[in-house]
Amino acid sequence: MRFAIAALCLSAAVGSAGAAEVGVPERGYLYAEANCTECHAIDRGDYDSPYYGAPAFSEIANVPAMSELALYSFFQTPHPTMPNLIVPPGDIRDLVAYIRSLRK
Ligand code: HEC
């Protein structure tokens, strides 16, 4: 009995770690389409954000200081202009993967 419970816990831990490793750019795009297009231009080569002052994703991708790490920490703090926008960790990974994929 004790062994069965331990085995269950182990497989659950391994399963979630494996699923969360790598961001999927396509999923990041879908998330951005649903949550960010109100203000940001998110398509490759589109620099015309609907909200004045919101940088286009293609622009963000090519700012040298916007490393993967910088993007991660940015998403872990609330947007200055959008205190309600808290991106779940799994979606952060996908978003970062998408934005990085726009880098020239
Ligand atoms: C209500 C409008 C609005 C929405 C919605 C919005 N943003 Fe922003 N975002 C802004 C504005 C304005 C700025 C630039 C000024 C600032 O940093 O506050 C910004 C800045 C950023 C930056 C930092 C750029 C830099 O150079 O510092 C990133 C990255 C970003 N947004 C990603 C996102 C993502 C991803 C989403 C969707 C999950 C999103 N934003 C949704 C308005 C918005």
mmCIF file of C-alpha atoms and ligand atoms in Angstrom:
data_model
loop_
_atom_site.group_PDB
_atom_site.id
_atom_site.type_symbol
_atom_site.label_atom_id
_atom_site.label_comp_id
_atom_site.label_asym_id
_atom_site.label_seq_id
_atom_site.Cartn_x
_atom_site.Cartn_y
_atom_site.Cartn_z
ATOM 1 C CA MET A 1 0.000 0.000 0.000
ATOM 2 C CA ARG A 2 2.671 2.460 1.010
ATOM 3 C CA PHE A 3 4.636 1.555 -2.100
ATOM 4 C CA ALA A 4 1.658 2.220 -4.365
ATOM 5 C CA ILE A 5 1.220 5.740 -2.977
ATOM 6 C CA ALA A 6 4.919 6.532 -3.347
ATOM 7 C CA ALA A 7 4.851 5.307 -6.939
ATOM 8 C CA LEU A 8 1.828 7.469 -7.698
ATOM 9 C CA CYS A 9 3.485 10.586 -6.303
ATOM 10 C CA LEU A 10 6.632 9.918 -8.252
ATOM 11 C CA SER A 11 4.875 9.491 -11.571
ATOM 12 C CA ALA A 12 2.821 12.638 -10.975
ATOM 13 C CA ALA A 13 5.984 14.644 -10.261
ATOM 14 C CA VAL A 14 7.797 13.332 -13.306
ATOM 15 C CA GLY A 15 4.757 13.892 -15.499
ATOM 16 C CA SER A 16 4.287 17.553 -14.623
ATOM 17 C CA ALA A 17 7.996 18.391 -14.836
ATOM 18 C CA GLY A 18 8.219 16.835 -18.281
ATOM 19 C CA ALA A 19 5.172 18.620 -19.631
ATOM 20 C CA ALA A 20 6.321 22.050 -18.498
ATOM 21 C CA GLU A 21 9.898 22.139 -19.801
ATOM 22 C CA VAL A 22 9.798 23.815 -23.201
ATOM 23 C CA GLY A 23 7.678 26.692 -24.452
ATOM 24 C CA VAL A 24 5.652 26.161 -27.608
ATOM 25 C CA PRO A 25 5.648 29.251 -29.862
ATOM 26 C CA GLU A 26 2.335 28.331 -31.517
ATOM 27 C CA ARG A 27 0.631 28.130 -28.148
ATOM 28 C CA GLY A 28 2.216 31.436 -27.135
ATOM 29 C CA TYR A 29 0.801 33.019 -30.269
ATOM 30 C CA LEU A 30 -2.705 31.791 -29.462
ATOM 31 C CA TYR A 31 -2.404 33.079 -25.915
ATOM 32 C CA ALA A 32 -1.195 36.458 -27.153
ATOM 33 C CA GLU A 33 -3.965 36.619 -29.725
ATOM 34 C CA ALA A 34 -6.527 36.160 -26.967
ATOM 35 C CA ASN A 35 -4.919 38.414 -24.349
ATOM 36 C CA CYS A 36 -2.556 40.971 -25.822
ATOM 37 C CA THR A 37 -3.852 42.159 -29.215
ATOM 38 C CA GLU A 38 -6.010 44.788 -27.587
ATOM 39 C CA CYS A 39 -2.803 46.778 -27.157
ATOM 40 C CA HIS A 40 0.113 45.035 -28.891
ATOM 41 C CA ALA A 41 0.786 44.191 -32.510
ATOM 42 C CA ILE A 42 1.788 40.538 -32.146
ATOM 43 C CA ASP A 43 2.363 39.360 -35.724
ATOM 44 C CA ARG A 44 5.801 39.058 -37.268
ATOM 45 C CA GLY A 45 6.705 42.277 -39.046
ATOM 46 C CA ASP A 46 3.701 44.178 -37.676
ATOM 47 C CA TYR A 47 4.943 47.285 -35.851
ATOM 48 C CA ASP A 48 1.632 49.056 -35.581
ATOM 49 C CA SER A 49 0.295 48.448 -32.062
ATOM 50 C CA PRO A 50 -3.326 49.461 -31.456
ATOM 51 C CA TYR A 51 -2.430 51.009 -28.096
ATOM 52 C CA TYR A 52 -0.126 53.983 -28.416
ATOM 53 C CA GLY A 53 2.991 53.245 -26.400
ATOM 54 C CA ALA A 54 2.677 49.466 -26.367
ATOM 55 C CA PRO A 55 5.680 48.067 -28.247
ATOM 56 C CA ALA A 56 5.002 45.568 -31.041
ATOM 57 C CA PHE A 57 6.151 42.019 -30.276
ATOM 58 C CA SER A 58 8.463 42.103 -33.315
ATOM 59 C CA GLU A 59 10.060 45.167 -31.774
ATOM 60 C CA ILE A 60 10.396 43.597 -28.321
ATOM 61 C CA ALA A 61 11.965 40.499 -29.876
ATOM 62 C CA ASN A 62 14.769 42.565 -31.377
ATOM 63 C CA VAL A 63 15.665 44.661 -28.351
ATOM 64 C CA PRO A 64 19.030 43.212 -27.275
ATOM 65 C CA ALA A 65 18.315 43.777 -23.566
ATOM 66 C CA MET A 66 15.102 41.742 -23.824
ATOM 67 C CA SER A 67 16.788 38.450 -23.187
ATOM 68 C CA GLU A 68 14.756 35.390 -22.366
ATOM 69 C CA LEU A 69 15.491 36.049 -18.715
ATOM 70 C CA ALA A 70 14.371 39.669 -18.952
ATOM 71 C CA LEU A 71 11.113 38.565 -20.556
ATOM 72 C CA TYR A 72 10.538 35.974 -17.848
ATOM 73 C CA SER A 73 11.035 38.459 -15.064
ATOM 74 C CA PHE A 74 8.902 41.005 -16.862
ATOM 75 C CA PHE A 75 5.991 38.560 -16.984
ATOM 76 C CA GLN A 76 6.418 37.631 -13.356
ATOM 77 C CA THR A 77 5.679 41.187 -12.314
ATOM 78 C CA PRO A 78 2.427 42.924 -13.209
ATOM 79 C CA HIS A 79 2.447 45.092 -16.347
ATOM 80 C CA PRO A 80 2.789 48.730 -15.231
ATOM 81 C CA THR A 81 -0.232 49.624 -17.332
ATOM 82 C CA MET A 82 -2.162 46.425 -16.634
ATOM 83 C CA PRO A 83 -2.104 45.389 -12.981
ATOM 84 C CA ASN A 84 -4.667 42.691 -13.660
ATOM 85 C CA LEU A 85 -2.643 40.879 -16.267
ATOM 86 C CA ILE A 86 -0.980 37.984 -14.479
ATOM 87 C CA VAL A 87 0.243 35.393 -16.940
ATOM 88 C CA PRO A 88 0.283 31.791 -15.634
ATOM 89 C CA PRO A 89 3.810 30.232 -15.625
ATOM 90 C CA GLY A 90 3.116 27.724 -18.397
ATOM 91 C CA ASP A 91 1.805 30.475 -20.648
ATOM 92 C CA ILE A 92 4.838 32.656 -19.864
ATOM 93 C CA ARG A 93 7.061 29.954 -21.309
ATOM 94 C CA ASP A 94 4.965 29.767 -24.478
ATOM 95 C CA LEU A 95 4.837 33.549 -24.830
ATOM 96 C CA VAL A 96 8.585 33.896 -24.420
ATOM 97 C CA ALA A 97 9.106 31.138 -26.994
ATOM 98 C CA TYR A 98 6.813 32.967 -29.421
ATOM 99 C CA ILE A 99 8.425 36.377 -28.915
ATOM 100 C CA ARG A 100 11.889 34.861 -29.292
ATOM 101 C CA SER A 101 10.783 33.231 -32.538
ATOM 102 C CA LEU A 102 10.191 36.728 -33.969
ATOM 103 C CA ARG A 103 13.821 37.723 -33.483
ATOM 104 C CA LYS A 104 15.522 38.568 -36.748
HETATM 105 C C1 HEC B 1 -4.046 47.347 -21.892
HETATM 106 C C2 HEC B 1 -3.028 47.296 -22.916
HETATM 107 C C3 HEC B 1 -2.022 46.162 -22.903
HETATM 108 C C4 HEC B 1 -2.284 44.821 -22.919
HETATM 109 C C5 HEC B 1 -3.645 44.104 -22.935
HETATM 110 C C6 HEC B 1 -0.989 44.157 -22.934
HETATM 111 N N1 HEC B 1 0.013 45.091 -22.891
HETATM 112 FE FE1 HEC B 1 1.994 44.697 -22.855
HETATM 113 N N2 HEC B 1 2.393 46.687 -22.661
HETATM 114 C C7 HEC B 1 1.457 47.695 -22.772
HETATM 115 C C8 HEC B 1 2.138 48.983 -22.731
HETATM 116 C C9 HEC B 1 1.452 50.347 -22.810
HETATM 117 C C10 HEC B 1 3.516 48.708 -22.604
HETATM 118 C C11 HEC B 1 4.690 49.692 -22.581
HETATM 119 C C12 HEC B 1 4.743 50.530 -21.389
HETATM 120 C C13 HEC B 1 4.939 49.738 -20.175
HETATM 121 O O1 HEC B 1 5.966 49.024 -20.061
HETATM 122 O O2 HEC B 1 4.063 49.836 -19.304
HETATM 123 C C14 HEC B 1 3.646 47.248 -22.569
HETATM 124 C C15 HEC B 1 4.835 46.568 -22.450
HETATM 125 C C16 HEC B 1 4.997 45.212 -22.672
HETATM 126 C C17 HEC B 1 6.271 44.516 -22.684
HETATM 127 C C18 HEC B 1 7.621 45.130 -22.345
HETATM 128 C C19 HEC B 1 8.270 45.801 -23.478
HETATM 129 C C20 HEC B 1 9.521 46.508 -23.010
HETATM 130 O O3 HEC B 1 10.312 46.840 -23.890
HETATM 131 O O4 HEC B 1 9.681 46.741 -21.796
HETATM 132 C C21 HEC B 1 6.003 43.220 -22.964
HETATM 133 C C22 HEC B 1 7.025 42.084 -23.098
HETATM 134 C C23 HEC B 1 4.576 43.084 -23.085
HETATM 135 N N3 HEC B 1 3.982 44.323 -22.887
HETATM 136 C C24 HEC B 1 3.917 41.903 -23.334
HETATM 137 C C25 HEC B 1 2.544 41.749 -23.284
HETATM 138 C C26 HEC B 1 1.874 40.471 -23.394
HETATM 139 C C27 HEC B 1 2.554 39.139 -23.624
HETATM 140 C C28 HEC B 1 0.535 40.715 -23.274
HETATM 141 C C29 HEC B 1 -0.593 39.709 -23.275
HETATM 142 C C30 HEC B 1 -0.489 38.605 -22.342
HETATM 143 C C31 HEC B 1 0.375 42.151 -23.085
HETATM 144 N N4 HEC B 1 1.601 42.738 -23.096
HETATM 145 C C32 HEC B 1 -0.837 42.781 -22.952
HETATM 146 C C33 HEC B 1 0.087 47.536 -22.877
HETATM 147 C C34 HEC B 1 -0.577 46.329 -22.885
#
